[in-house]
Amino acid sequence: MNIKIIQRQCGGTEFLSQPHCLHLGAQNAAGVDELCFTLPEAWAGCTVALYLRRSDGTLLAPVSLDTQHCVTVDRRLTGSTGGQWMLAAIDASGYAVYTRPGSYDTYAIPPIDGGAEELPPSQYEQFVARVLESSSTASTAAQRAAASAASTASNAAQVQTAAQRTSADSAAASRCAARAEAAAARAEELVPKITQKIERMVLMMAMLWAQEIMSAETVEEAKALYERCPRLLKEKVKAILVKSGFEEITQ
């Protein structure tokens, strides 16, 4: 039996089955039919199970769909004359959805000998195992995400610290540059004054040399002193001697 699950928007998203009512044949029949579900694309990757409630209110254990989205009709479904059914789909991210409940029925048969067959638990155990596996996968993913977030926060803190250090170094460099600029300005202001002082000192030294030369007793001694005059002072000494009338000493 093929059953199609249809997604519909009607004030909200709901999932309906076609057909809605399942006729499963004789009561207590098993292995005769198979329910095969065509699922919507939104359920891709979900674990899907069939839930049953008999007409007397008994809730049965969920029946997990196989890889082909099918369930074999056995006494879990045919053990009573009817009831309700629905599908539930869940995944590890917390997505959970349910179809609108449908109905199923069987036709009654006379009592037969042999008693009731015990329902096999394997399908339910398989469903529980899948749920536990999905839960474990989600927990592992959450732990990895937390570790990644912690690493990202640490890297961000390191970047912020480096930026603060760079900012501090930049401010210090700016202060040093300002001090250097101020020192250069002061030096520039002092250059003319220092130059004037040096020129006066040179002139005084030249005058002392010229005075000593002019005080020599003979012209030969004066010329000898003039020859020993430092090279940097000689022009100024010569100018003083010429101005003072001792030009012959410089010749």
GROMACS .gro file of C-alpha atoms in nm:
model
  251
    1MET     CA    1   0.000   0.000   0.000
    2ASN     CA    2   0.146   0.333  -0.108
    3ILE     CA    3   0.082   0.634   0.113
    4LYS     CA    4   0.190   0.984   0.015
    5ILE     CA    5   0.264   1.252   0.274
    6ILE     CA    6   0.172   1.598   0.144
    7GLN     CA    7   0.291   1.928   0.289
    8ARG     CA    8   0.023   2.196   0.299
    9GLN     CA    9   0.005   2.556   0.416
   10CYS     CA   10  -0.322   2.634   0.591
   11GLY     CA   11  -0.256   2.905   0.847
   12GLY     CA   12   0.051   2.698   0.932
   13THR     CA   13   0.244   2.408   0.788
   14GLU     CA   14   0.076   2.070   0.818
   15PHE     CA   15   0.135   1.729   0.668
   16LEU     CA   16  -0.153   1.517   0.540
   17SER     CA   17  -0.162   1.159   0.419
   18GLN     CA   18  -0.323   1.021   0.108
   19PRO     CA   19  -0.506   0.793   0.169
   20HIS     CA   20  -0.611   0.906   0.513
   21CYS     CA   21  -0.779   0.581   0.619
   22LEU     CA   22  -0.584   0.255   0.589
   23HIS     CA   23  -0.769  -0.072   0.539
   24LEU     CA   24  -0.530  -0.339   0.665
   25GLY     CA   25  -0.728  -0.656   0.594
   26ALA     CA   26  -0.799  -0.925   0.851
   27GLN     CA   27  -0.745  -0.883   1.222
   28ASN     CA   28  -0.418  -1.045   1.342
   29ALA     CA   29  -0.291  -1.085   0.984
   30ALA     CA   30   0.088  -1.044   0.946
   31GLY     CA   31   0.326  -1.013   0.654
   32VAL     CA   32   0.053  -0.982   0.395
   33ASP     CA   33   0.079  -0.613   0.317
   34GLU     CA   34   0.341  -0.343   0.343
   35LEU     CA   35   0.293   0.026   0.406
   36CYS     CA   36   0.526   0.231   0.184
   37PHE     CA   37   0.540   0.604   0.245
   38THR     CA   38   0.640   0.877   0.000
   39LEU     CA   39   0.791   1.146   0.223
   40PRO     CA   40   0.824   1.521   0.154
   41GLU     CA   41   1.165   1.670   0.074
   42ALA     CA   42   1.161   1.860   0.403
   43TRP     CA   43   1.205   1.529   0.585
   44ALA     CA   44   1.532   1.440   0.414
   45GLY     CA   45   1.782   1.316   0.672
   46CYS     CA   46   1.517   1.266   0.941
   47THR     CA   47   1.445   0.953   1.139
   48VAL     CA   48   1.082   0.862   1.072
   49ALA     CA   49   0.861   0.637   1.284
   50LEU     CA   50   0.501   0.520   1.275
   51TYR     CA   51   0.292   0.580   1.589
   52LEU     CA   52  -0.019   0.373   1.661
   53ARG     CA   53  -0.307   0.405   1.906
   54ARG     CA   54  -0.563   0.128   1.908
   55SER     CA   55  -0.934   0.195   1.935
   56ASP     CA   56  -0.927   0.092   2.302
   57GLY     CA   57  -0.675   0.371   2.377
   58THR     CA   58  -0.365   0.150   2.394
   59LEU     CA   59  -0.052   0.326   2.270
   60LEU     CA   60   0.195   0.098   2.096
   61ALA     CA   61   0.572   0.142   2.073
   62PRO     CA   62   0.684   0.348   1.770
   63VAL     CA   63   0.765   0.148   1.457
   64SER     CA   64   1.071   0.278   1.271
   65LEU     CA   65   1.050   0.298   0.892
   66ASP     CA   66   1.316   0.106   0.701
   67THR     CA   67   1.553   0.259   0.446
   68GLN     CA   68   1.281   0.239   0.180
   69HIS     CA   69   1.038   0.422   0.412
   70CYS     CA   70   0.827   0.108   0.449
   71VAL     CA   71   0.669  -0.088   0.736
   72THR     CA   72   0.548  -0.447   0.715
   73VAL     CA   73   0.191  -0.486   0.834
   74ASP     CA   74   0.201  -0.725   1.131
   75ARG     CA   75   0.003  -0.779   1.447
   76ARG     CA   76   0.110  -0.445   1.587
   77LEU     CA   77  -0.124  -0.292   1.332
   78THR     CA   78  -0.379  -0.573   1.296
   79GLY     CA   79  -0.401  -0.671   1.663
   80SER     CA   80  -0.724  -0.475   1.702
   81THR     CA   81  -1.017  -0.384   1.483
   82GLY     CA   82  -0.889  -0.030   1.429
   83GLY     CA   83  -0.732   0.283   1.567
   84GLN     CA   84  -0.531   0.593   1.477
   85TRP     CA   85  -0.189   0.632   1.318
   86MET     CA   86   0.055   0.910   1.239
   87LEU     CA   87   0.416   0.959   1.131
   88ALA     CA   88   0.678   1.152   1.330
   89ALA     CA   89   1.003   1.283   1.178
   90ILE     CA   90   1.293   1.415   1.385
   91ASP     CA   91   1.660   1.500   1.327
   92ALA     CA   92   1.964   1.587   1.537
   93SER     CA   93   1.911   1.963   1.501
   94GLY     CA   94   1.583   1.951   1.693
   95TYR     CA   95   1.352   1.949   1.391
   96ALA     CA   96   1.035   1.753   1.478
   97VAL     CA   97   0.717   1.722   1.274
   98TYR     CA   98   0.403   1.506   1.285
   99THR     CA   99   0.138   1.421   1.030
  100ARG     CA  100  -0.228   1.483   1.090
  101PRO     CA  101  -0.352   1.158   1.255
  102GLY     CA  102  -0.523   0.914   1.022
  103SER     CA  103  -0.724   0.603   1.092
  104TYR     CA  104  -0.689   0.234   1.018
  105ASP     CA  105  -0.919  -0.064   1.043
  106THR     CA  106  -0.928  -0.440   1.009
  107TYR     CA  107  -1.216  -0.680   0.974
  108ALA     CA  108  -1.284  -0.908   1.266
  109ILE     CA  109  -1.233  -1.283   1.246
  110PRO     CA  110  -1.356  -1.561   1.473
  111PRO     CA  111  -1.127  -1.665   1.761
  112ILE     CA  112  -0.861  -1.917   1.666
  113ASP     CA  113  -0.644  -2.146   1.877
  114GLY     CA  114  -0.277  -2.090   1.943
  115GLY     CA  115  -0.290  -1.769   2.141
  116ALA     CA  116  -0.140  -1.437   2.050
  117GLU     CA  117   0.206  -1.402   1.910
  118GLU     CA  118   0.446  -1.190   2.111
  119LEU     CA  119   0.530  -0.870   1.929
  120PRO     CA  120   0.894  -0.850   1.818
  121PRO     CA  121   1.076  -0.558   1.984
  122SER     CA  122   1.350  -0.528   1.720
  123GLN     CA  123   1.192  -0.241   1.525
  124TYR     CA  124   1.139  -0.033   1.838
  125GLU     CA  125   1.490  -0.102   1.961
  126GLN     CA  126   1.622   0.004   1.622
  127PHE     CA  127   1.430   0.330   1.643
  128VAL     CA  128   1.561   0.401   1.995
  129ALA     CA  129   1.916   0.328   1.879
  130ARG     CA  130   1.878   0.577   1.595
  131VAL     CA  131   1.746   0.843   1.829
  132LEU     CA  132   2.035   0.787   2.071
  133GLU     CA  133   2.286   0.800   1.786
  134SER     CA  134   2.138   1.127   1.661
  135SER     CA  135   2.152   1.270   2.013
  136SER     CA  136   2.517   1.169   2.050
  137THR     CA  137   2.602   1.327   1.715
  138ALA     CA  138   2.430   1.650   1.814
  139SER     CA  139   2.615   1.657   2.148
  140THR     CA  140   2.951   1.607   1.976
  141ALA     CA  141   2.874   1.883   1.727
  142ALA     CA  142   2.777   2.118   2.011
  143GLN     CA  143   3.104   2.047   2.193
  144ARG     CA  144   3.304   2.116   1.878
  145ALA     CA  145   3.113   2.439   1.823
  146ALA     CA  146   3.182   2.547   2.183
  147ALA     CA  147   3.554   2.471   2.142
  148SER     CA  148   3.563   2.664   1.815
  149ALA     CA  149   3.388   2.961   1.978
  150ALA     CA  150   3.639   2.960   2.265
  151SER     CA  151   3.930   2.952   2.020
  152THR     CA  152   3.779   3.238   1.820
  153ALA     CA  153   3.733   3.446   2.136
  154SER     CA  154   4.096   3.383   2.236
  155ASN     CA  155   4.221   3.489   1.892
  156ALA     CA  156   4.007   3.802   1.906
  157ALA     CA  157   4.153   3.892   2.247
  158GLN     CA  158   4.507   3.848   2.112
  159VAL     CA  159   4.430   4.068   1.813
  160GLN     CA  160   4.283   4.335   2.040
  161THR     CA  161   4.591   4.325   2.266
  162ALA     CA  162   4.821   4.358   1.965
  163ALA     CA  163   4.614   4.650   1.836
  164GLN     CA  164   4.637   4.823   2.175
  165ARG     CA  165   5.015   4.774   2.180
  166THR     CA  166   5.045   4.909   1.828
  167SER     CA  167   4.837   5.210   1.924
  168ALA     CA  168   5.055   5.274   2.231
  169ASP     CA  169   5.375   5.242   2.023
  170SER     CA  170   5.233   5.480   1.765
  171ALA     CA  171   5.149   5.736   2.034
  172ALA     CA  172   5.500   5.707   2.182
  173ALA     CA  173   5.654   5.751   1.837
  174SER     CA  174   5.441   6.060   1.780
  175ARG     CA  175   5.557   6.210   2.110
  176CYS     CA  176   5.922   6.139   2.024
  177ALA     CA  177   5.878   6.296   1.682
  178ALA     CA  178   5.723   6.605   1.840
  179ARG     CA  179   6.013   6.637   2.085
  180ALA     CA  180   6.265   6.593   1.803
  181GLU     CA  181   6.090   6.857   1.597
  182ALA     CA  182   6.091   7.099   1.889
  183ALA     CA  183   6.462   7.034   1.950
  184ALA     CA  184   6.537   7.095   1.582
  185ALA     CA  185   6.346   7.423   1.597
  186ARG     CA  186   6.545   7.535   1.903
  187ALA     CA  187   6.870   7.436   1.735
  188GLU     CA  188   6.773   7.633   1.427
  189GLU     CA  189   6.711   7.937   1.644
  190LEU     CA  190   7.050   7.899   1.814
  191VAL     CA  191   7.255   7.860   1.494
  192PRO     CA  192   7.283   8.234   1.417
  193LYS     CA  193   7.380   8.315   1.776
  194ILE     CA  194   7.641   8.041   1.787
  195THR     CA  195   7.776   8.150   1.449
  196GLN     CA  196   7.812   8.507   1.571
  197LYS     CA  197   7.996   8.394   1.882
  198ILE     CA  198   8.234   8.181   1.678
  199GLU     CA  199   8.302   8.469   1.439
  200ARG     CA  200   8.378   8.700   1.730
  201MET     CA  201   8.613   8.444   1.882
  202VAL     CA  202   8.792   8.399   1.548
  203LEU     CA  203   8.826   8.776   1.512
  204MET     CA  204   8.966   8.809   1.863
  205MET     CA  205   9.220   8.535   1.797
  206ALA     CA  206   9.319   8.702   1.469
  207MET     CA  207   9.364   9.033   1.651
  208LEU     CA  208   9.586   8.864   1.910
  209TRP     CA  209   9.804   8.716   1.637
  210ALA     CA  210   9.819   9.045   1.454
  211GLN     CA  211   9.913   9.225   1.778
  212GLU     CA  212  10.192   8.978   1.845
  213ILE     CA  213  10.321   9.010   1.487
  214MET     CA  214  10.317   9.388   1.502
  215SER     CA  215  10.507   9.376   1.835
  216ALA     CA  216  10.801   9.187   1.683
  217GLU     CA  217  11.133   9.373   1.705
  218THR     CA  218  11.234   9.310   1.345
  219VAL     CA  219  11.056   9.263   1.016
  220GLU     CA  220  11.207   8.915   0.983
  221GLU     CA  221  11.062   8.808   1.319
  222ALA     CA  222  10.725   8.954   1.220
  223LYS     CA  223  10.725   8.765   0.891
  224ALA     CA  224  10.823   8.445   1.070
  225LEU     CA  225  10.530   8.485   1.311
  226TYR     CA  226  10.298   8.558   1.020
  227GLU     CA  227  10.406   8.235   0.849
  228ARG     CA  228  10.324   8.037   1.165
  229CYS     CA  229   9.978   8.189   1.182
  230PRO     CA  230   9.701   7.919   1.162
  231ARG     CA  231   9.559   7.878   0.814
  232LEU     CA  232   9.201   7.953   0.924
  233LEU     CA  233   9.311   8.281   1.085
  234LYS     CA  234   9.558   8.395   0.826
  235GLU     CA  235   9.318   8.592   0.605
  236LYS     CA  236   9.177   8.785   0.898
  237VAL     CA  237   9.527   8.846   1.040
  238LYS     CA  238   9.638   8.973   0.699
  239ALA     CA  239   9.342   9.209   0.679
  240ILE     CA  240   9.424   9.350   1.023
  241LEU     CA  241   9.793   9.393   0.936
  242VAL     CA  242   9.713   9.567   0.605
  243LYS     CA  243   9.463   9.794   0.775
  244SER     CA  244   9.721   9.875   1.044
  245GLY     CA  245   9.992   9.969   0.787
  246PHE     CA  246  10.200   9.649   0.807
  247GLU     CA  247  10.124   9.525   0.458
  248GLU     CA  248  10.491   9.451   0.386
  249ILE     CA  249  10.488   9.173   0.645
  250THR     CA  250  10.221   8.985   0.448
  251GLN     CA  251  10.418   8.995   0.121
   0.00000   0.00000   0.00000
